[in-house]
PDB file of C-alpha atoms and ligand atoms in Angstrom:
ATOM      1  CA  UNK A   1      -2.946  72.931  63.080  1.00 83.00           C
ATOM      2  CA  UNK A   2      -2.071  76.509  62.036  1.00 88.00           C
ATOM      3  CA  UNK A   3      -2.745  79.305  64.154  1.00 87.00           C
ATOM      4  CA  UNK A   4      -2.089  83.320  63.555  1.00 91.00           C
ATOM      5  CA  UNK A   5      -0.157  85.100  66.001  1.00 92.00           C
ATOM      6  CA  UNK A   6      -2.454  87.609  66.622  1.00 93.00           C
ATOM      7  CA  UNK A   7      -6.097  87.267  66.524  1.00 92.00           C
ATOM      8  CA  UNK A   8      -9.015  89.277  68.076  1.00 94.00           C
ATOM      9  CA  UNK A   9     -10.683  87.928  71.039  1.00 91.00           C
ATOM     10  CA  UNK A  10     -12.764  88.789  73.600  1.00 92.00           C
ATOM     11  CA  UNK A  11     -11.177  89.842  77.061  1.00 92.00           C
ATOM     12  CA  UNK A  12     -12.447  89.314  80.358  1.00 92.00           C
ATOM     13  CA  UNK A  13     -10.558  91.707  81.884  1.00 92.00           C
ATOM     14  CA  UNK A  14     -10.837  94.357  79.537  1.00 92.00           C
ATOM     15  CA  UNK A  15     -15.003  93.385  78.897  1.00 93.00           C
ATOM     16  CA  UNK A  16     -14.380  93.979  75.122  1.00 94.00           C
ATOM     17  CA  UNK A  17     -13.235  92.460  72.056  1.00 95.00           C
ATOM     18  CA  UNK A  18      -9.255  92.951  72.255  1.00 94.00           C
ATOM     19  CA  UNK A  19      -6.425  91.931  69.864  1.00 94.00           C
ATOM     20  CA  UNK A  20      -4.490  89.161  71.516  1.00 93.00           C
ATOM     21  CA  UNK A  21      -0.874  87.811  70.972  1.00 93.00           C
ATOM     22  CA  UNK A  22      -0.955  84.100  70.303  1.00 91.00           C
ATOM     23  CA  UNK A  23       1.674  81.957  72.441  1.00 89.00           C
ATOM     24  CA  UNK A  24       2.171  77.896  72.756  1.00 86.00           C
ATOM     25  CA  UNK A  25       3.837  77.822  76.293  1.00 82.00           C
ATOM     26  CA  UNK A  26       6.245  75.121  76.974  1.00 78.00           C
ATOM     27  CA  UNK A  27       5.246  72.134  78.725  1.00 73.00           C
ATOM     28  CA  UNK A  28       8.047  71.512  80.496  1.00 73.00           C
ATOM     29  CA  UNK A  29       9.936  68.148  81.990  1.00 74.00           C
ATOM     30  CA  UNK A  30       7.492  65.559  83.618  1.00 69.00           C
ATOM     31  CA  UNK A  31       8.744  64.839  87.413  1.00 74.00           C
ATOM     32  CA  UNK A  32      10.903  61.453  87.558  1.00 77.00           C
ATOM     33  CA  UNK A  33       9.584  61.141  90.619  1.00 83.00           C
ATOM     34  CA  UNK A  34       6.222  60.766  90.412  1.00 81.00           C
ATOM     35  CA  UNK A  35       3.088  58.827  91.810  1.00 82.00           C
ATOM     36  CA  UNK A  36       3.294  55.341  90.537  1.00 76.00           C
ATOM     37  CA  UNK A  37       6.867  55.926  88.738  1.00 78.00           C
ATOM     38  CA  UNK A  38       9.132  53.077  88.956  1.00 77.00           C
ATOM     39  CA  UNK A  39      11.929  54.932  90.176  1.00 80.00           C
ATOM     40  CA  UNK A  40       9.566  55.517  92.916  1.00 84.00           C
ATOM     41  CA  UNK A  41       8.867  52.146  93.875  1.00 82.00           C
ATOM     42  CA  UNK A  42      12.155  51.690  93.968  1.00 81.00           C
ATOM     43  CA  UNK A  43      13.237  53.829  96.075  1.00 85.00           C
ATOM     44  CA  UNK A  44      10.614  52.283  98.252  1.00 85.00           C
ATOM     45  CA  UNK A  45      12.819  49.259  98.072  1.00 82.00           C
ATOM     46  CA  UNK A  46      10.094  47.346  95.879  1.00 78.00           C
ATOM     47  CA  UNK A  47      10.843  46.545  92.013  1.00 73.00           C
ATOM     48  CA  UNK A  48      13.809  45.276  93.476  1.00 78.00           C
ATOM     49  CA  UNK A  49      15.222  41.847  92.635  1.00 79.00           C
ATOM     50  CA  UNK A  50      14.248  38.371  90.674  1.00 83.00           C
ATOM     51  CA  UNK A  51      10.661  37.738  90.120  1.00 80.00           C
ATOM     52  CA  UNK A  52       7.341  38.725  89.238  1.00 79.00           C
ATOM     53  CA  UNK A  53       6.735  42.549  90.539  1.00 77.00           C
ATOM     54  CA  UNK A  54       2.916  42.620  89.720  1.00 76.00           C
ATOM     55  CA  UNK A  55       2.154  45.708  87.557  1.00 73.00           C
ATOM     56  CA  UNK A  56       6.240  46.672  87.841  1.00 73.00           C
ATOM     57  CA  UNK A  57       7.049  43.585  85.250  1.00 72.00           C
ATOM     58  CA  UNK A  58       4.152  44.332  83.140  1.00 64.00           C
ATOM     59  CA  UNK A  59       5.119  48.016  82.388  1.00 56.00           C
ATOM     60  CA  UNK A  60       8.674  46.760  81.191  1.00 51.00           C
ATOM     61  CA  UNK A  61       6.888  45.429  78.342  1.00 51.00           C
ATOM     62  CA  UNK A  62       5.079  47.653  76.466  1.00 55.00           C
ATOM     63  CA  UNK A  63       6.351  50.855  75.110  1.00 58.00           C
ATOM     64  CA  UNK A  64       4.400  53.331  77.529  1.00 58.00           C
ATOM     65  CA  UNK A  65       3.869  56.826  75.801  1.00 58.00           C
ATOM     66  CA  UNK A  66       4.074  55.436  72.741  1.00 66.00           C
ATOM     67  CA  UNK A  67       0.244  54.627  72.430  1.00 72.00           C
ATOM     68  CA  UNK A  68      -1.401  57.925  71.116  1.00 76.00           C
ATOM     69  CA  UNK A  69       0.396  60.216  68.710  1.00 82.00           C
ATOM     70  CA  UNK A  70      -1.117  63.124  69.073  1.00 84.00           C
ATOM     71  CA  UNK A  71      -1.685  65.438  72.091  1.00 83.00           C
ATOM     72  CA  UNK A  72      -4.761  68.063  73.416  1.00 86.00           C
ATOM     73  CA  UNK A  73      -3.280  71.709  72.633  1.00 85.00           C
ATOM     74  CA  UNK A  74      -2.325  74.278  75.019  1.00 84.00           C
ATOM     75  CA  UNK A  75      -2.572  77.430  73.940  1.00 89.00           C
ATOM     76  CA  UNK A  76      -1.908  80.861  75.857  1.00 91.00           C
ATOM     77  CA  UNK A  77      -3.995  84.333  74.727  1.00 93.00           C
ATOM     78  CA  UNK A  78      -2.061  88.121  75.830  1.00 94.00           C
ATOM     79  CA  UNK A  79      -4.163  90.679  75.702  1.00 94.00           C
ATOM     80  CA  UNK A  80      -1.783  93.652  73.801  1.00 94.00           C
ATOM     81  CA  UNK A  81      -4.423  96.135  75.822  1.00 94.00           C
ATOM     82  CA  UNK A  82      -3.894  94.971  79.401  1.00 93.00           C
ATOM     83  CA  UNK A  83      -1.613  92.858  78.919  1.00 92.00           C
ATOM     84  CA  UNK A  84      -3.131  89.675  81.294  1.00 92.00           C
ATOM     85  CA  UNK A  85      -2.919  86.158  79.852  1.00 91.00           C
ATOM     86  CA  UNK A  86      -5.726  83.646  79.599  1.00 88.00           C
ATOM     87  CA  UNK A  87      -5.514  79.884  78.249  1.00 85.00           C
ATOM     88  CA  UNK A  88      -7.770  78.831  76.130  1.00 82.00           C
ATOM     89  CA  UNK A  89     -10.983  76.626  77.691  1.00 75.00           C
ATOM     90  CA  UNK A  90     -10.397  73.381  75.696  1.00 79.00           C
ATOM     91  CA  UNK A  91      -7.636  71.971  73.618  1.00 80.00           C
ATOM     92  CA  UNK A  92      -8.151  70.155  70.323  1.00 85.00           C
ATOM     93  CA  UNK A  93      -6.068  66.790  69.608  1.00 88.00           C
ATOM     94  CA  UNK A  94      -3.402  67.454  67.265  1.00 87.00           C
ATOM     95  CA  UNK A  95      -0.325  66.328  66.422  1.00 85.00           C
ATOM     96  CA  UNK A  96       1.325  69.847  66.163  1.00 84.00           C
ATOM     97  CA  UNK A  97       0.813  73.564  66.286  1.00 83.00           C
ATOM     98  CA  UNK A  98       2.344  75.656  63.912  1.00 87.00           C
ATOM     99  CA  UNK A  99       1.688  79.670  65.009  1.00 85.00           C
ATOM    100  CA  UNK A 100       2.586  81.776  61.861  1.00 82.00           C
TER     101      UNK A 100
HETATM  102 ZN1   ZN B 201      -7.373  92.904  78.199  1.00 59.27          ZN
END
């Protein structure tokens, strides 16, 4: 998906139609440590060990994240006028953004 780097849109701080600086901000690392992570339940002392680890074992198996290929985009507006940022209400699936 292509996207301009400036476009005009409306403001809600300003109450008018301002132009706005296009930006994809950067999602950042995902937390190794979170709710239902393995490392997790290991640390808990469970997926420890021989034997079945009920939905532990399964997740070994199939390649988790690897099941949709694209992603819903984030995308950031700057006003040039006020200079506040707003993201946008909802993301479109796509693969990648490219902001020219
Ligand atoms: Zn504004």
């Amino acid at each position: 998906m292509k996207k301009p780097k400036k476009t005009n849109r409306y403001c809600p701080f300003c109450k008018k139609k301002t132009e706005q600086k296009v930006k994809e901000p950067s999602s950042g690392k995902a937390s190794t440590l979170k709710r239902g992570a393995k490392q997790r339940a290991r640390l808990r002392g469970s997926n420890r060990g021989i034997g079945n680890k009920g939905r532990f074992s399964r997740m070994k198996n199939q390649a988790k994240g690897k099941r949709k290929t694209t992603k819903k985009t984030n995308i950031m507006y700057t006003c040039t006028v006020c200079k506040k940022s707003k993201y946008q209400k909802k993301g479109k699936r796509t693969s990648k953004i490219v902001i020219e």
